[in-house]
Tab-separated table of C-alpha atoms and ligand atoms in Angstrom:
chain	number	residue	atom	x	y	z
A	1	MET	CA	26.543	8.435	-2.183
A	2	ALA	CA	24.365	7.617	0.828
A	3	TYR	CA	22.086	10.240	2.039
A	4	ASN	CA	21.373	10.635	5.870
A	5	PHE	CA	18.293	8.649	6.867
A	6	THR	CA	16.270	7.779	9.892
A	7	TYR	CA	15.046	4.269	9.854
A	8	TYR	CA	12.019	3.875	12.445
A	9	VAL	CA	10.018	0.612	12.194
A	10	PRO	CA	8.463	0.012	15.737
A	11	THR	CA	5.836	-2.603	14.700
A	12	LYS	CA	6.136	-6.080	16.215
A	13	VAL	CA	5.486	-8.901	13.884
A	14	TYR	CA	4.014	-11.998	14.698
A	15	PHE	CA	4.322	-14.284	11.443
A	16	GLY	CA	3.076	-17.778	10.845
A	17	ARG	CA	0.259	-20.384	11.385
A	18	LYS	CA	-2.185	-20.105	14.408
A	19	GLU	CA	-0.637	-16.643	15.598
A	20	GLU	CA	-4.101	-14.910	15.058
A	21	ARG	CA	-5.219	-17.014	17.973
A	22	ASN	CA	-3.065	-15.005	20.460
A	23	THR	CA	-4.666	-11.682	19.328
A	24	GLY	CA	-6.213	-11.039	22.741
A	25	ARG	CA	-2.957	-11.805	24.573
A	26	TYR	CA	-0.802	-9.540	22.467
A	27	ILE	CA	-3.170	-6.730	22.941
A	28	ARG	CA	-3.263	-7.102	26.593
A	29	GLU	CA	0.396	-6.203	26.614
A	30	TYR	CA	-0.553	-2.660	25.547
A	31	GLY	CA	-3.033	-2.239	28.541
A	32	ALA	CA	-6.148	-1.848	26.185
A	33	LYS	CA	-9.458	-1.729	27.804
A	34	ASN	CA	-11.746	-1.162	25.040
A	35	VAL	CA	-11.036	-2.421	21.631
A	36	MET	CA	-12.554	-1.530	18.038
A	37	LEU	CA	-12.259	-4.199	15.661
A	38	VAL	CA	-12.290	-2.652	12.159
A	39	TYR	CA	-12.911	-4.884	9.155
A	40	GLY	CA	-14.172	-4.967	5.458
A	41	GLY	CA	-16.964	-6.933	3.693
A	42	ASN	CA	-17.272	-10.774	4.115
A	43	SER	CA	-14.015	-12.320	3.650
A	44	ALA	CA	-12.975	-12.352	7.523
A	45	LYS	CA	-16.329	-13.774	8.361
A	46	ARG	CA	-16.282	-16.518	5.641
A	47	SER	CA	-12.708	-17.665	6.772
A	48	GLY	CA	-13.821	-18.003	10.300
A	49	LEU	CA	-10.860	-15.310	11.375
A	50	LEU	CA	-13.222	-12.863	12.725
A	51	ASP	CA	-14.832	-15.478	15.311
A	52	LEU	CA	-11.391	-16.819	16.298
A	53	ILE	CA	-10.329	-13.147	17.112
A	54	ARG	CA	-13.530	-12.413	19.041
A	55	GLN	CA	-13.046	-15.554	20.974
A	56	SER	CA	-9.311	-14.707	21.746
A	57	LEU	CA	-10.490	-11.383	22.980
A	58	ARG	CA	-13.225	-12.891	25.114
A	59	ASP	CA	-10.532	-15.136	26.572
A	60	GLU	CA	-8.561	-12.072	27.879
A	61	ASN	CA	-11.767	-10.345	29.168
A	62	ILE	CA	-11.193	-7.444	26.711
A	63	VAL	CA	-14.270	-5.326	25.896
A	64	PHE	CA	-14.689	-4.723	22.200
A	65	SER	CA	-16.992	-3.267	19.736
A	66	GLU	CA	-17.176	-3.603	15.989
A	67	LEU	CA	-17.087	-1.501	12.781
A	68	GLY	CA	-17.703	-3.815	9.576
A	69	GLY	CA	-18.259	-2.790	6.038
A	70	VAL	CA	-15.026	-0.949	5.226
A	71	VAL	CA	-14.618	-1.006	1.221
A	72	SER	CA	-11.580	-1.043	-0.963
A	73	ASN	CA	-10.392	2.507	-1.572
A	74	PRO	CA	-11.906	3.313	1.852
A	75	ARG	CA	-14.262	6.115	2.526
A	76	LEU	CA	-14.239	9.159	4.745
A	77	ASP	CA	-17.813	8.453	5.965
A	78	LYS	CA	-16.857	5.284	7.302
A	79	VAL	CA	-14.067	6.859	9.419
A	80	TYR	CA	-16.447	9.572	10.697
A	81	GLU	CA	-18.723	6.535	11.705
A	82	GLY	CA	-15.966	4.881	13.439
A	83	ILE	CA	-14.982	8.165	15.408
A	84	ARG	CA	-18.677	8.455	16.628
A	85	LEU	CA	-18.808	4.786	17.698
A	86	GLY	CA	-15.260	5.199	19.449
A	87	LYS	CA	-16.359	8.299	21.257
A	88	LYS	CA	-19.588	6.667	22.509
A	89	ASN	CA	-17.658	3.365	23.584
A	90	GLY	CA	-14.543	4.960	24.816
A	91	THR	CA	-12.304	3.001	22.538
A	92	ASP	CA	-8.711	3.246	23.401
A	93	PHE	CA	-7.268	0.653	20.968
A	94	LEU	CA	-8.017	0.133	17.185
A	95	LEU	CA	-7.635	-3.499	15.756
A	96	ALA	CA	-7.940	-3.870	12.021
A	97	VAL	CA	-8.561	-7.346	10.509
A	98	GLY	CA	-8.134	-7.306	6.672
A	99	GLY	CA	-5.900	-5.310	4.356
A	100	GLY	CA	-4.852	-1.744	3.585
A	101	SER	CA	-8.345	-0.422	3.394
A	102	SER	CA	-9.312	-1.620	6.939
A	103	ILE	CA	-5.656	-0.717	8.315
A	104	ASP	CA	-5.973	2.759	6.942
A	105	THR	CA	-9.596	3.269	8.250
A	106	ALA	CA	-8.385	2.227	11.742
A	107	LYS	CA	-5.493	4.575	11.596
A	108	ALA	CA	-7.836	7.316	10.403
A	109	ILE	CA	-10.034	6.606	13.301
A	110	ALA	CA	-7.232	6.482	15.732
A	111	TYR	CA	-6.306	10.003	14.802
A	112	GLY	CA	-9.853	11.308	15.221
A	113	LEU	CA	-10.294	9.783	18.581
A	114	ALA	CA	-6.950	11.146	19.943
A	115	GLU	CA	-7.849	14.635	18.957
A	116	PRO	CA	-11.711	14.576	19.266
A	117	GLU	CA	-12.432	18.169	18.926
A	118	LYS	CA	-10.552	18.410	15.514
A	119	ASP	CA	-11.845	17.338	11.996
A	120	VAL	CA	-9.498	14.210	10.902
A	121	TRP	CA	-9.773	15.281	7.304
A	122	GLU	CA	-7.745	18.127	7.820
A	123	LEU	CA	-4.750	15.751	8.036
A	124	TYR	CA	-5.395	14.414	4.697
A	125	GLU	CA	-5.826	17.782	3.252
A	126	HIS	CA	-2.321	18.503	4.944
A	127	THR	CA	-3.621	21.787	6.701
A	128	ARG	CA	-2.410	20.592	10.032
A	129	THR	CA	-0.223	17.541	11.356
A	130	ALA	CA	-1.404	15.101	14.014
A	131	GLN	CA	-0.069	15.568	17.705
A	132	LYS	CA	-1.469	12.258	19.027
A	133	CYS	CA	-2.885	9.050	17.717
A	134	LEU	CA	-4.413	5.879	19.539
A	135	PRO	CA	-2.379	2.551	19.147
A	136	VAL	CA	-3.343	0.471	16.069
A	137	ALA	CA	-2.798	-3.177	15.439
A	138	SER	CA	-3.720	-5.604	12.716
A	139	VAL	CA	-4.372	-9.037	11.646
A	140	LEU	CA	-3.441	-8.994	8.025
A	141	THR	CA	-5.257	-10.908	5.317
A	142	ILE	CA	-3.996	-9.559	2.152
A	143	ALA	CA	-0.289	-8.858	1.151
A	144	ALA	CA	-0.529	-5.634	-0.799
A	145	ALA	CA	-0.499	-2.104	0.766
A	146	GLY	CA	2.033	-2.511	3.396
A	147	SER	CA	-0.066	-0.633	5.674
A	148	GLU	CA	0.649	-3.107	8.668
A	149	THR	CA	4.161	-1.484	9.204
A	150	SER	CA	3.880	1.809	7.322
A	151	LYS	CA	3.197	5.254	8.471
A	152	GLY	CA	0.837	5.955	5.603
A	153	SER	CA	-2.887	5.926	5.343
A	154	VAL	CA	-5.027	6.611	2.522
A	155	ILE	CA	-8.683	7.799	2.594
A	156	THR	CA	-11.109	9.051	-0.178
A	157	ASP	CA	-13.711	11.591	0.543
A	158	GLU	CA	-16.614	10.014	-1.488
A	159	LYS	CA	-18.372	13.446	-1.996
A	160	THR	CA	-15.426	14.818	-4.187
A	161	GLY	CA	-13.506	11.691	-5.265
A	162	SER	CA	-10.511	13.103	-3.496
A	163	LYS	CA	-8.104	10.340	-2.431
A	164	ARG	CA	-5.464	11.524	-0.030
A	165	ALA	CA	-2.648	10.071	1.886
A	166	TYR	CA	-1.381	11.266	5.471
A	167	ASP	CA	2.003	9.877	6.512
A	168	ASP	CA	3.005	10.008	10.062
A	169	ASN	CA	4.988	7.710	12.326
A	170	LEU	CA	2.356	8.150	15.015
A	171	ALA	CA	0.103	5.861	13.293
A	172	ARG	CA	2.765	3.092	12.705
A	173	PRO	CA	1.083	-0.036	13.890
A	174	VAL	CA	2.324	-1.470	17.464
A	175	PHE	CA	1.827	-4.993	16.180
A	176	THR	CA	0.758	-6.874	13.151
A	177	ILE	CA	-0.209	-10.651	13.023
A	178	MET	CA	0.400	-12.221	9.729
A	179	ASN	CA	-0.608	-15.827	9.078
A	180	PRO	CA	-0.001	-16.460	5.187
A	181	GLU	CA	-2.803	-19.219	5.438
A	182	TYR	CA	-5.532	-16.667	5.433
A	183	THR	CA	-4.335	-14.957	2.199
A	184	MET	CA	-5.244	-18.300	0.272
A	185	THR	CA	-8.781	-17.267	-0.234
A	186	LEU	CA	-7.967	-14.067	-2.123
A	187	PRO	CA	-9.235	-13.903	-5.720
A	188	ASP	CA	-6.236	-14.106	-8.118
A	189	TYR	CA	-6.877	-10.655	-9.325
A	190	GLN	CA	-6.372	-9.250	-5.550
A	191	THR	CA	-3.235	-11.559	-5.012
A	192	GLU	CA	-1.637	-10.316	-8.224
A	193	SER	CA	-2.640	-6.554	-7.626
A	194	GLY	CA	-1.165	-6.997	-4.326
A	195	CYS	CA	2.246	-8.322	-5.846
A	196	VAL	CA	2.241	-5.429	-8.283
A	197	ASP	CA	1.580	-3.011	-5.273
A	198	ILE	CA	4.482	-4.641	-3.133
A	199	MET	CA	6.936	-4.246	-6.251
A	200	MET	CA	5.870	-0.629	-6.747
A	201	HIS	CA	6.725	0.358	-3.230
A	202	THR	CA	10.151	-0.855	-3.787
A	203	MET	CA	10.406	0.491	-7.515
A	204	GLU	CA	9.211	3.933	-6.228
A	205	ARG	CA	12.233	4.041	-4.043
A	206	TYR	CA	14.603	2.557	-6.678
A	207	PHE	CA	14.219	4.881	-9.625
A	208	THR	CA	15.391	8.100	-8.161
A	209	ASN	CA	18.163	10.650	-9.055
A	210	GLY	CA	19.201	11.056	-5.390
A	211	GLY	CA	21.522	9.019	-3.373
A	212	ASN	CA	21.643	5.387	-2.985
A	213	MET	CA	23.518	2.589	-1.298
A	214	GLU	CA	24.678	-0.664	-2.536
A	215	ILE	CA	23.079	-2.586	0.315
A	216	THR	CA	19.685	-0.787	-0.296
A	217	ASP	CA	19.908	-1.728	-4.094
A	218	ALA	CA	20.782	-5.486	-3.429
A	219	LEU	CA	17.817	-5.723	-0.934
A	220	ALA	CA	15.676	-4.029	-3.471
A	221	GLU	CA	16.590	-6.279	-6.363
A	222	GLY	CA	16.278	-9.308	-4.163
A	223	LEU	CA	12.620	-8.356	-3.099
A	224	LEU	CA	11.588	-7.632	-6.599
A	225	LYS	CA	12.907	-10.839	-8.005
A	226	THR	CA	11.504	-12.857	-5.185
A	227	VAL	CA	7.965	-11.300	-5.466
A	228	MET	CA	7.976	-11.914	-9.487
A	229	LYS	CA	8.760	-15.450	-8.902
A	230	ASN	CA	6.136	-16.080	-6.283
A	231	ALA	CA	3.470	-14.035	-8.087
A	232	VAL	CA	3.850	-16.343	-10.958
A	233	ILE	CA	3.551	-19.543	-8.708
A	234	LEU	CA	0.519	-18.223	-6.982
A	235	HIS	CA	-1.332	-17.395	-10.218
A	236	THR	CA	-1.710	-21.210	-10.957
A	237	ASP	CA	-0.988	-22.482	-7.274
A	238	PRO	CA	-2.998	-20.253	-4.837
A	239	GLN	CA	-2.668	-22.688	-1.882
A	240	ASN	CA	1.153	-22.641	-2.131
A	241	TYR	CA	1.971	-21.838	1.572
A	242	ASN	CA	5.527	-20.893	0.920
A	243	ALA	CA	4.997	-18.615	-2.020
A	244	ARG	CA	2.066	-16.981	0.187
A	245	ALA	CA	4.739	-16.482	3.105
A	246	GLU	CA	7.298	-14.893	0.686
A	247	VAL	CA	4.877	-12.559	-0.776
A	248	MET	CA	3.412	-11.571	2.531
A	249	TRP	CA	6.897	-10.942	4.251
A	250	ALA	CA	7.819	-8.926	1.158
A	251	GLY	CA	4.745	-6.824	1.467
A	252	SER	CA	5.841	-5.375	4.790
A	253	LEU	CA	9.557	-5.044	3.793
A	254	ALA	CA	8.660	-3.285	0.656
A	255	HIS	CA	6.893	-0.444	2.364
A	256	ASN	CA	8.567	-0.004	5.846
A	257	ASP	CA	11.371	2.209	4.242
A	258	LEU	CA	13.912	-0.677	4.348
A	259	THR	CA	14.338	-0.331	0.492
A	260	GLY	CA	14.754	3.320	0.553
A	261	CYS	CA	17.574	4.019	3.126
A	262	GLY	CA	20.145	6.351	1.831
A	263	ASN	CA	18.296	7.786	-1.154
A	264	ASP	CA	16.256	10.898	-1.456
A	265	GLY	CA	12.893	9.607	-0.525
A	266	GLY	CA	11.895	8.120	-3.644
A	267	ASP	CA	9.923	9.139	-6.686
A	268	PHE	CA	6.303	8.104	-5.901
A	269	MET	CA	4.686	9.721	-8.856
A	270	SER	CA	3.156	6.204	-10.234
A	271	HIS	CA	1.453	6.053	-6.915
A	272	LYS	CA	0.258	9.752	-6.898
A	273	LEU	CA	-0.924	9.313	-10.660
A	274	GLU	CA	-2.858	6.270	-9.643
A	275	HIS	CA	-4.388	7.573	-6.392
A	276	GLU	CA	-6.425	9.756	-8.734
A	277	MET	CA	-7.350	6.937	-10.712
A	278	SER	CA	-8.881	4.882	-7.962
A	279	GLY	CA	-10.386	8.000	-6.429
A	280	MET	CA	-12.101	8.753	-9.575
A	281	PHE	CA	-12.993	5.273	-11.027
A	282	ASP	CA	-12.655	3.089	-7.901
A	283	VAL	CA	-10.226	0.747	-9.650
A	284	THR	CA	-7.959	-1.814	-7.559
A	285	HIS	CA	-4.911	0.097	-6.593
A	286	GLY	CA	-2.325	-2.598	-7.470
A	287	ALA	CA	-4.019	-3.153	-10.932
A	288	GLY	CA	-3.829	0.746	-11.542
A	289	LEU	CA	-0.194	0.984	-10.718
A	290	ALA	CA	0.408	-1.747	-13.419
A	291	ALA	CA	-1.719	0.287	-15.796
A	292	ILE	CA	0.177	3.337	-15.479
A	293	TRP	CA	3.749	2.521	-14.695
A	294	PRO	CA	4.983	1.537	-18.345
A	295	SER	CA	3.657	4.939	-19.634
A	296	TRP	CA	5.313	6.557	-16.617
A	297	ALA	CA	8.668	4.776	-17.205
A	298	ARG	CA	8.876	5.323	-20.904
A	299	TYR	CA	8.212	9.013	-20.290
A	300	VAL	CA	10.974	9.436	-17.501
A	301	LYS	CA	13.529	6.868	-18.473
A	302	SER	CA	16.040	9.344	-20.248
A	303	ASN	CA	16.113	11.310	-17.096
A	304	CYS	CA	17.096	8.260	-14.952
A	305	LEU	CA	18.941	6.213	-17.420
A	306	GLU	CA	21.549	4.493	-15.340
A	307	ARG	CA	18.835	3.320	-12.947
A	308	PHE	CA	16.705	1.911	-15.740
A	309	VAL	CA	19.573	0.093	-17.285
A	310	ARG	CA	20.634	-1.344	-13.778
A	311	TYR	CA	17.048	-2.614	-13.273
A	312	ALA	CA	16.604	-4.130	-16.704
A	313	LYS	CA	19.966	-6.199	-16.131
A	314	ASN	CA	19.652	-6.972	-12.352
A	315	VAL	CA	15.814	-7.367	-11.966
A	316	MET	CA	14.495	-8.242	-15.516
A	317	GLY	CA	17.629	-10.461	-16.556
A	318	ILE	CA	17.924	-8.344	-19.800
A	319	SER	CA	21.304	-9.573	-21.594
A	320	VAL	CA	20.723	-8.030	-24.918
A	321	LYS	CA	23.339	-5.903	-26.385
A	322	GLY	CA	22.310	-2.442	-27.376
A	323	THR	CA	22.309	1.151	-26.304
A	324	ASP	CA	21.351	2.172	-22.762
A	325	ASP	CA	18.266	3.391	-24.126
A	326	GLU	CA	17.538	0.073	-25.890
A	327	ILE	CA	18.442	-1.906	-22.693
A	328	ALA	CA	16.087	0.331	-20.661
A	329	GLU	CA	13.426	-0.012	-23.069
A	330	ALA	CA	13.845	-3.986	-23.047
A	331	GLY	CA	13.548	-3.822	-19.250
A	332	ILE	CA	10.157	-1.989	-19.521
A	333	LYS	CA	8.905	-4.083	-22.148
A	334	ALA	CA	9.804	-7.374	-20.003
A	335	MET	CA	7.846	-5.666	-17.155
A	336	GLU	CA	4.652	-5.311	-19.261
A	337	ASP	CA	5.088	-8.936	-20.259
A	338	PHE	CA	5.307	-10.026	-16.719
A	339	TYR	CA	2.135	-8.103	-15.927
A	340	HIS	CA	0.242	-9.900	-18.675
A	341	GLN	CA	1.669	-13.249	-17.375
A	342	ILE	CA	-0.032	-12.742	-14.021
A	343	GLY	CA	-3.170	-11.569	-15.591
A	344	MET	CA	-2.647	-7.730	-14.847
A	345	PRO	CA	-3.203	-4.918	-17.370
A	346	ALA	CA	-0.448	-2.730	-18.734
A	347	ASN	CA	-2.420	0.205	-19.912
A	348	LEU	CA	-5.836	1.992	-19.039
A	349	ALA	CA	-7.855	0.070	-21.708
A	350	GLU	CA	-6.696	-3.246	-20.216
A	351	LEU	CA	-7.585	-1.824	-16.822
A	352	GLY	CA	-11.179	-1.032	-18.284
A	353	ILE	CA	-11.298	2.600	-18.178
A	354	ASP	CA	-11.227	5.095	-20.884
A	355	PRO	CA	-11.026	8.670	-19.385
A	356	PRO	CA	-11.757	11.365	-21.923
A	357	ASP	CA	-9.472	14.518	-22.183
A	358	GLU	CA	-11.389	16.394	-19.596
A	359	GLN	CA	-11.184	13.684	-17.024
A	360	ILE	CA	-7.418	13.221	-17.739
A	361	LYS	CA	-6.918	17.017	-17.184
A	362	GLU	CA	-8.979	16.855	-13.944
A	363	MET	CA	-6.831	13.998	-12.790
A	364	ALA	CA	-3.649	15.790	-13.508
A	365	SER	CA	-4.762	18.848	-11.952
A	366	ARG	CA	-5.858	17.203	-8.764
A	367	CYS	CA	-2.412	15.191	-8.810
A	368	MET	CA	-0.619	18.422	-9.007
A	369	ALA	CA	-2.536	19.754	-6.055
A	370	ALA	CA	-1.955	16.462	-4.091
A	371	CYS	CA	1.926	16.604	-4.592
A	372	GLU	CA	2.290	19.983	-2.801
A	373	GLY	CA	5.380	20.769	-4.777
A	374	ARG	CA	7.014	17.272	-4.711
A	375	THR	CA	6.353	15.680	-8.092
A	376	GLY	CA	9.029	13.048	-8.476
A	377	SER	CA	12.746	12.260	-8.455
A	378	ALA	CA	13.449	10.005	-11.588
A	379	LYS	CA	12.015	13.216	-13.439
A	380	VAL	CA	10.217	16.186	-11.761
A	381	LEU	CA	6.953	16.322	-13.501
A	382	THR	CA	4.769	19.169	-14.483
A	383	GLU	CA	0.970	18.979	-14.710
A	384	ASN	CA	1.527	18.925	-18.604
A	385	ASP	CA	3.703	15.826	-18.064
A	386	MET	CA	1.105	14.205	-15.950
A	387	ILE	CA	-1.390	14.611	-18.835
A	388	ARG	CA	0.920	13.125	-21.320
A	389	ILE	CA	1.653	10.169	-19.055
A	390	TYR	CA	-2.114	9.445	-18.553
A	391	THR	CA	-2.645	9.949	-22.202
A	392	ASP	CA	0.169	7.611	-23.392
A	393	ALA	CA	-1.130	4.963	-20.998
A	394	LYS	CA	-4.672	4.818	-22.737
B	401	NZQ	O1	-13.764	-6.398	2.352
B	401	NZQ	P1	-13.338	-7.901	2.290
B	401	NZQ	O2	-14.415	-8.887	2.151
B	401	NZQ	O3	-12.366	-8.181	3.319
B	401	NZQ	O4	-12.726	-8.015	0.838
B	401	NZQ	C1	-11.495	-7.654	0.503
B	401	NZQ	C2	-11.373	-6.551	-0.611
B	401	NZQ	O5	-12.458	-6.614	-1.465
B	401	NZQ	C3	-10.377	-8.488	-0.076
B	401	NZQ	N1	-9.813	-9.439	0.841
B	401	NZQ	C4	-8.912	-9.098	1.661
B	401	NZQ	N2	-8.428	-10.211	2.428
B	401	NZQ	C5	-9.148	-11.214	1.638
B	401	NZQ	C6	-10.086	-10.746	0.860
B	401	NZQ	N3	-10.704	-11.758	0.110
B	401	NZQ	C7	-10.599	-12.886	0.484
B	401	NZQ	N4	-9.770	-13.509	1.258
B	401	NZQ	C8	-8.825	-12.524	2.071
B	401	NZQ	N5	-7.974	-13.097	2.929
B	401	NZQ	O6	-9.522	-7.953	-1.031
B	401	NZQ	C9	-10.080	-6.644	-1.258
B	401	NZQ	C10	-9.119	-5.708	-1.104
B	401	NZQ	O7	-8.824	-5.245	0.083
B	401	NZQ	P2	-7.914	-3.891	0.587
B	401	NZQ	O8	-8.017	-3.874	1.938
B	401	NZQ	O9	-8.726	-2.896	-0.230
B	401	NZQ	O10	-6.617	-4.175	-0.218
B	401	NZQ	P3	-5.111	-3.555	-0.100
B	401	NZQ	O11	-4.430	-4.218	1.083
B	401	NZQ	O12	-4.763	-3.714	-1.516
B	401	NZQ	O13	-5.467	-1.986	0.305
B	401	NZQ	C11	-5.744	-1.121	-0.737
B	401	NZQ	C12	-5.892	0.343	-0.140
B	401	NZQ	O14	-4.525	0.639	0.461
B	401	NZQ	C13	-4.292	1.857	-0.044
B	401	NZQ	C14	-4.543	1.828	-1.503
B	401	NZQ	O15	-4.679	3.102	-1.999
B	401	NZQ	C15	-6.197	1.301	-1.255
B	401	NZQ	O16	-6.974	2.438	-0.743
B	401	NZQ	N6	-2.753	1.953	0.257
B	401	NZQ	C16	-2.127	2.121	1.615
B	401	NZQ	C17	-0.876	2.391	1.787
B	401	NZQ	C18	-0.443	2.711	3.082
B	401	NZQ	N7	-1.453	2.751	4.168
B	401	NZQ	O17	0.783	2.681	3.310
B	401	NZQ	C19	0.115	2.376	0.809
B	401	NZQ	C20	-0.445	1.804	-0.712
B	401	NZQ	O18	0.412	2.510	-1.744
B	401	NZQ	C21	-1.769	2.134	-0.909
B	401	NZQ	O19	-1.999	3.491	-1.487
B	402	ZN	ZN1	0.741	1.268	-3.207
């Protein structure tokens, strides 16, 4: 049965070669007078993208300031630095150049500048909700997080290792520019971590015990198969434009709610378990998801068996005869094989971490707190379940 839903994706998408050259013109449409460019380390400088964007802003006589140095698993101190800079310069529009980390930082700064008298971290602690947000846009250079069209942003308080998400339609970007050519410089590990993340955004919505629609399942299964096929191509042929384009567009569709319409909002426990891992160990988000998913899947599959069987058959192409449990297990095993095929881990040891029991308990306790009472749909997890899933993933 289809549950009620509201589908709201206001982000304008400019997709394809050379679109980055129009950045200034597109921003002008929003009446922006003072833009802050937010970017990461060196990748956008090395590729020449940053220079092209600066030129395009100058061509439109748009004043801009710059905040570089955003790191993966982006930090709260960088957000505060951006808010100070924005107050000083009168920033009225945020343009992120990069991936989820730069976009999420830009979203957090946009919240902070729109309500300058309040501490932005309160949003991520969920002690208040945002009333306003400045407009955010992006020029995307990595297909992964889906932040370019999503309502989410994820920030880490580096002092405590707390990685927290805040979701609000106010921060959905007004536009995004996606030229797949710029993703060709990604290291293979980042490309494939991105593919895992993209798939997981749809899988989190697929493995649920509440509501679904045939059209949503068909979109989800098509997206998953397309990303798997092209992730394998990119592992050996990173310059393949068509494969880059398929994955890049899938990245937005996977996390703009399209593949969750009609269900109960999804499970999202692999994500919540992983956020504690990347908060504590600074691992790459997508690789962390690959490392935790098989353990989560085996732990919950009997509570959501029909969906696991459907996934095994329709996505992983499992045709063996057997009980539903055996077919579901074959689907999970096939996913582990796929992770290995594209150089991704399928457990914590392969991810390169070995948390002792104390750290596992700490992650489970933090995860429980961050969930605020919503601990899954495929199976509703307790803190002990989380400890078991982390431990089984070792
Ligand atoms: O800093 P630079 O030099 O740009 O290097 C980055 C970074 O090291 C590099 N990179 C990006 N584009 C490149 C490139 N290197 C070469 N060529 C290019 N074209 O890739 C590395 C990863 O960048 P990052 O922005 O961190 O990647 P991603 O897009 O995977 O974002 C990850 C963050 O997003 C959060 C994750 O938890 C993590 O903090 N997420 C955000 C979501 C959201 N806002 O909706 C949802 C996701 O589930 C996720 O949690
Ligand atoms: Zn993700």
